[in-house]
Coordinates of C-alpha atoms in Angstrom, one line a residue:
X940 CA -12.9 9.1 14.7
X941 CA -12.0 8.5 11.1
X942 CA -12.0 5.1 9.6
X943 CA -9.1 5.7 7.2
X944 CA -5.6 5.8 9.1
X945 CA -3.2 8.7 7.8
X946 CA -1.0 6.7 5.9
X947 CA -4.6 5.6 3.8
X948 CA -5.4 9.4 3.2
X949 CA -2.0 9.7 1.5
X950 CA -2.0 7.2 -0.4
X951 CA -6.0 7.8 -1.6
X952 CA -4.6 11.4 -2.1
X953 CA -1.9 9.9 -4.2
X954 CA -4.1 7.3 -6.5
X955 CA -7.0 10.5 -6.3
X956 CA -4.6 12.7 -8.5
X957 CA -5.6 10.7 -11.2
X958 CA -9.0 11.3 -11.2
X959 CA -10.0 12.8 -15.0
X960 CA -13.9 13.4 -15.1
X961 CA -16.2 13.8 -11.4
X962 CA -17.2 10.2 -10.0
X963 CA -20.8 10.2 -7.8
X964 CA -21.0 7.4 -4.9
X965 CA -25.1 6.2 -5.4
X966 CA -25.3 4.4 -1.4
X967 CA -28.1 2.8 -0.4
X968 CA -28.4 1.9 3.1
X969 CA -30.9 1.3 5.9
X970 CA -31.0 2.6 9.7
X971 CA -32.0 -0.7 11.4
X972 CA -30.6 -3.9 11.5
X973 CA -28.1 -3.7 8.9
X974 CA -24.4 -4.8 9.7
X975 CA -21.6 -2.4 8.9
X976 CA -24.1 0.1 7.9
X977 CA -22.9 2.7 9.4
X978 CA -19.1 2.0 9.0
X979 CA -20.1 1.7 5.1
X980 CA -21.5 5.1 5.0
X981 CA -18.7 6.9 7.1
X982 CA -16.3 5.3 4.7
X983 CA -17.8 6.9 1.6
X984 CA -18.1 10.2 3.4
X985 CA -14.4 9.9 4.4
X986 CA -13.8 9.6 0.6
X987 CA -15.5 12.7 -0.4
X988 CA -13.6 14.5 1.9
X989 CA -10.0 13.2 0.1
X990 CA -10.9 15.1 -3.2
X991 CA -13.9 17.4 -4.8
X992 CA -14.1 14.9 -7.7
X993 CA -15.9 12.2 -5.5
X994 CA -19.3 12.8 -4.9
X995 CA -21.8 11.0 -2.2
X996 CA -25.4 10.5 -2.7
X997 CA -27.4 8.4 -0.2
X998 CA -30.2 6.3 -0.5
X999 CA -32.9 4.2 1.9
X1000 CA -33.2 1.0 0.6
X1001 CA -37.0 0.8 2.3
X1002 CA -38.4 4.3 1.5
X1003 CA -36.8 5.7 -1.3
X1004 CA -38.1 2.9 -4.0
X1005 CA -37.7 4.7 -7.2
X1006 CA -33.9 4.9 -7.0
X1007 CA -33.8 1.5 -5.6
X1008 CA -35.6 0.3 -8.6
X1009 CA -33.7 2.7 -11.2
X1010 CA -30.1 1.0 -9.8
X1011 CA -31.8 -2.3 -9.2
X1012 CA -30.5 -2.7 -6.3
X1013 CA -31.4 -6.4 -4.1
X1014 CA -29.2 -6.0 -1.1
X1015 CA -28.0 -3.1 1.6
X1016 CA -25.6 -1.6 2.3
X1017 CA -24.8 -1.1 -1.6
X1018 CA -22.5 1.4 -3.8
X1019 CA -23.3 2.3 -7.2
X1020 CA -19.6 4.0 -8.6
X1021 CA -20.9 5.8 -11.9
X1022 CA -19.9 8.8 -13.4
X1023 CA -22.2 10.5 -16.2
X1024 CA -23.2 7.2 -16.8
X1025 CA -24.3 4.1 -14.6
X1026 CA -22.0 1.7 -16.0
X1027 CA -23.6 -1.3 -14.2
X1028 CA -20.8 -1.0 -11.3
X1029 CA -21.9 -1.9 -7.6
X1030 CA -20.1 -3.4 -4.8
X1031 CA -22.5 -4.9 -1.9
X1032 CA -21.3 -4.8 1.6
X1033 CA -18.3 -2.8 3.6
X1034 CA -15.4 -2.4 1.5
X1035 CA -12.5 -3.2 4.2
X1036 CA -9.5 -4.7 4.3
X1037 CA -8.6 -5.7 0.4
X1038 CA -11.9 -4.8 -0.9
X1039 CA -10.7 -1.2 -0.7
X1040 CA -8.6 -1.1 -3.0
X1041 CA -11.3 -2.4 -5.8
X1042 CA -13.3 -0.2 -4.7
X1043 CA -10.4 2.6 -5.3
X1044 CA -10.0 1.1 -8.5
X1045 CA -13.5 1.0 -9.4
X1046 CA -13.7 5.1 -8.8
X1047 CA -10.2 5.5 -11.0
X1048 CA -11.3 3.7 -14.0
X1049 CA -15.1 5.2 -13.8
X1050 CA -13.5 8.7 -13.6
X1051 CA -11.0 8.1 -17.1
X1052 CA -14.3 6.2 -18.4
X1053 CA -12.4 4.0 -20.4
X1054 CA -11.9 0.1 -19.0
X1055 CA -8.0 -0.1 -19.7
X1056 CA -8.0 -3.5 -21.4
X1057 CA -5.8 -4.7 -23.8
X1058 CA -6.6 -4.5 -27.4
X1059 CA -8.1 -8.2 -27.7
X1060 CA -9.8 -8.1 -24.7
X1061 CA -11.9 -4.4 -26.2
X1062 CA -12.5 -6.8 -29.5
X1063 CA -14.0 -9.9 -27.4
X1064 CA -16.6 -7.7 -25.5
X1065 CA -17.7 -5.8 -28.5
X1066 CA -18.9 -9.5 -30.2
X1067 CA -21.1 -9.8 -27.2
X1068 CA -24.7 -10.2 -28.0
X1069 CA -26.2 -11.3 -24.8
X1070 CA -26.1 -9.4 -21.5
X1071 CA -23.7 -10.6 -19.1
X1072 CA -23.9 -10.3 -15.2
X1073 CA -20.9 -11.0 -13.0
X1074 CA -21.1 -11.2 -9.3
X1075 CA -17.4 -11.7 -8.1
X1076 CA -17.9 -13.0 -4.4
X1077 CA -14.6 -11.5 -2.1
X1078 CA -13.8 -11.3 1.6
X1079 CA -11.6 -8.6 3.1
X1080 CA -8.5 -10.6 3.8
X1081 CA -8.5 -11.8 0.4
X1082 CA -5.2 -10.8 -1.7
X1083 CA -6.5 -12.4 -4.6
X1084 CA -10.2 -11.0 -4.7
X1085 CA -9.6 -7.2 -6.0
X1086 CA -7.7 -8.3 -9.0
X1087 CA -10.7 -10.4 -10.2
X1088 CA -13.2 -7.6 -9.2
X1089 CA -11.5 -5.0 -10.6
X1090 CA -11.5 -6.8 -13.9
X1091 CA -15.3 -7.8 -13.9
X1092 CA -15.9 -3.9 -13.3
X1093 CA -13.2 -2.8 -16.4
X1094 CA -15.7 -5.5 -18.7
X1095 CA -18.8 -3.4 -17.1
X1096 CA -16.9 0.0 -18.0
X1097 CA -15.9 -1.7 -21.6
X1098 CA -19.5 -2.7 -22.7
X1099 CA -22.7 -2.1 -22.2
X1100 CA -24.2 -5.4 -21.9
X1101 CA -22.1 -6.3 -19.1
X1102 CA -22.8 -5.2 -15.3
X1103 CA -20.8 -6.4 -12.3
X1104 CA -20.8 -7.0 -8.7
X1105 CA -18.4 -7.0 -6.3
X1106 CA -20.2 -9.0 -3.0
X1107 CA -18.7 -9.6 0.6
X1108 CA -19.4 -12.9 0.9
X1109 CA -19.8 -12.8 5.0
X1110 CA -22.0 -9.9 5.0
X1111 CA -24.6 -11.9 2.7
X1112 CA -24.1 -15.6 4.0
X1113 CA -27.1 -16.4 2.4
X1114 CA -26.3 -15.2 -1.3
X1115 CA -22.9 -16.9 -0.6
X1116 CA -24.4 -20.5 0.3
X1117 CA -26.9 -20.0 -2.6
X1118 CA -24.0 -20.2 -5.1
X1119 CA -21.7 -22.8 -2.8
X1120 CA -19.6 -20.1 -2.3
X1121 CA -16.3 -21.9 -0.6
X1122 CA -13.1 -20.0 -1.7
X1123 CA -13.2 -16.5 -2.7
X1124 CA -12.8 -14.8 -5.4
X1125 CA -15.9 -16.5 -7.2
X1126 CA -17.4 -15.1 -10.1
X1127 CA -21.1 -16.0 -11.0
X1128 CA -21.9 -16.2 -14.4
X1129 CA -25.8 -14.9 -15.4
X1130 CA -26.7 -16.5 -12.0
X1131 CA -25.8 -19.5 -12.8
X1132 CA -22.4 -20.5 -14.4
X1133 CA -19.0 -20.1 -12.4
X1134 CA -15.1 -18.9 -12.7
X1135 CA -13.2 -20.0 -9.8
X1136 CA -10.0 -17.9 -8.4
X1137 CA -8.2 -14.9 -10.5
X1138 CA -7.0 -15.5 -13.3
X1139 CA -4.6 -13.0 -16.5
X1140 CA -7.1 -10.8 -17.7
X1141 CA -7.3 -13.1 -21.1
X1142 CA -8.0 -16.1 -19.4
X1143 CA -11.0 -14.8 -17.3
X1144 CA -12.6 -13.5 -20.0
X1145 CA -12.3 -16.1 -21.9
X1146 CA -13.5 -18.7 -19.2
X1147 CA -16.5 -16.2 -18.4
X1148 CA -17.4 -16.7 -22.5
X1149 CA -17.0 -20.3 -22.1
X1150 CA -19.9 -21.0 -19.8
X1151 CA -21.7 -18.9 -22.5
X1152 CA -21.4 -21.6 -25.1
X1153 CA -24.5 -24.1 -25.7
X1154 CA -24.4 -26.5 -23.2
X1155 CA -24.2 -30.4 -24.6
X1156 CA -27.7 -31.6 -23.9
X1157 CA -26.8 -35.0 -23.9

C-alpha cells in the first residue's frame, strides 16, 4: 500500500511538470533500529514513480562509508536533493505531514538550479565570505516550518558557501535538546547562533547575517 493518497499523486504530478533539468534523491538509511526508516524510503520510491526526472539512489549509513563521508552525512534516515551538483541540500528524518511540501520544493528549485530570490537577496549572499550552515528544525504539523526551510535551501542553491538542513525535530530528540529546541521552525546558525519562527525572505536573511557580526566581548 502506497503512502501517497491519490489526491497527493495529482497534485505531485501537477508541481512535477515543472521540473527543468533531472533531480537524484542521495538516501541513506539503515535496516535496524531506525524509526520511519522504512516509511522514509518507500516515500522516495513513491516519488520516482510520479516522474522520470526524479531519481533514487540509496545508501547504508554503516557500510557504505565513502558516500557517507562524501555527503557528510551525521544522522539516518537522510536525503541529499542535488541535481548535477550537491548544492549542500539535505533533510534528516521522514518528510510527512508539512515537511513534504519542503521537500517538493527542495526537488523544484534544485531541478531549475536557480534559488528564485529576489534581486537584493542574490547581492547579500554573493558578499558572503565565510561558510554558512543552517539547520532549520521542523515538525510535521508545522504550517510555518516549510516556508523557513525552503528558504534556507534557496540560500544553499544561491551560494556556494551556504548548506542547509531541514531536521525533524522528534525523530532526533537529542539534536533537538542540544540546541533548546522548543518551538519550531528554528534555524541554527554555524552550530551555534539562532533565528527563531519564519520570517519575509529579507528579514531572515538578514537576521541569519546578524548573528554573523563580531560579537561585543565586553
Amino acid at each position: 500500500m502506497g503512502l501517497l493518497q491519490d489526491s497527493d499523486l495529482a497534485e505531485i504530478r501537477e508541481r512535477f511538470a515543472e521540473l527543468t533539468n533531472p533531480v537524484k534523491l542521495v538516501h541513506f538509511t539503515q535496516k535496524a533500529n531506525l524509526q520511519y526508516g522504512s516509511e522514509a524510503r518507500q516515500l522516495l520510491e513513491e516519488l520516482t514513480q510520479i516522474s522520470s526526472m526524479v531519481s533514487l539512489e540509496t545508501y547504508d549509513f554503516q557500510n557504505d562509508k565513502e558516500k557517507v563521508a562524501e555527503y557528510a552525512i551525521d544522522n539516518v534516515p537522510a536525503t541529499v536533493i542535488r541535481n548535477g551538483k550537491d548544492y549542500g541540500i539535505r533533510f534528516y528524518g521522514l518528510p510527512a505531514g508539512f515537511e513534504f511540501s519542503a521537500l517538493i520544493d527542495a526537488i523544484l528549485v534544485v531541478s531549475k538550479g536557480d534559488s528564485g530570490l529576489r534581486p537584493e537577496t542574490r547581492e547579500k549572499l554573493a558578499q558572503l565570505t565565510q561558510p554558512l550552515h543552517l539547520q532549520v528544525f521542523t515538525t510535521p504539523t508545522c504550517p510555518y516550518c516549510p516556508p523557513a526551510v525552503k528558504m534556507a535551501y534557496q540560500f544553499a542553491v544561491e551560494s556556494d558557501l551556504v548548506r542547509a538542513d531541514g531536521i525533524e525535530a522528534t525523530e532526533f530528540p537529542d539534536l533537538a535538546e542540544r540546541f533548546h529546541v522548543l518551538a519550531v521552525p528554528k534555524t541554527i546558525v554555524n552550530g551555534d547562533a539562532h533565528v527563531e519562527g519564519t520570517l519575509p525572505e529579507n528579514f531572515f536573511l538578514d537576521a541569519i547575517l546578524k548573528t554573523l557580526e563580531p560579537r561585543d566581548a565586553s
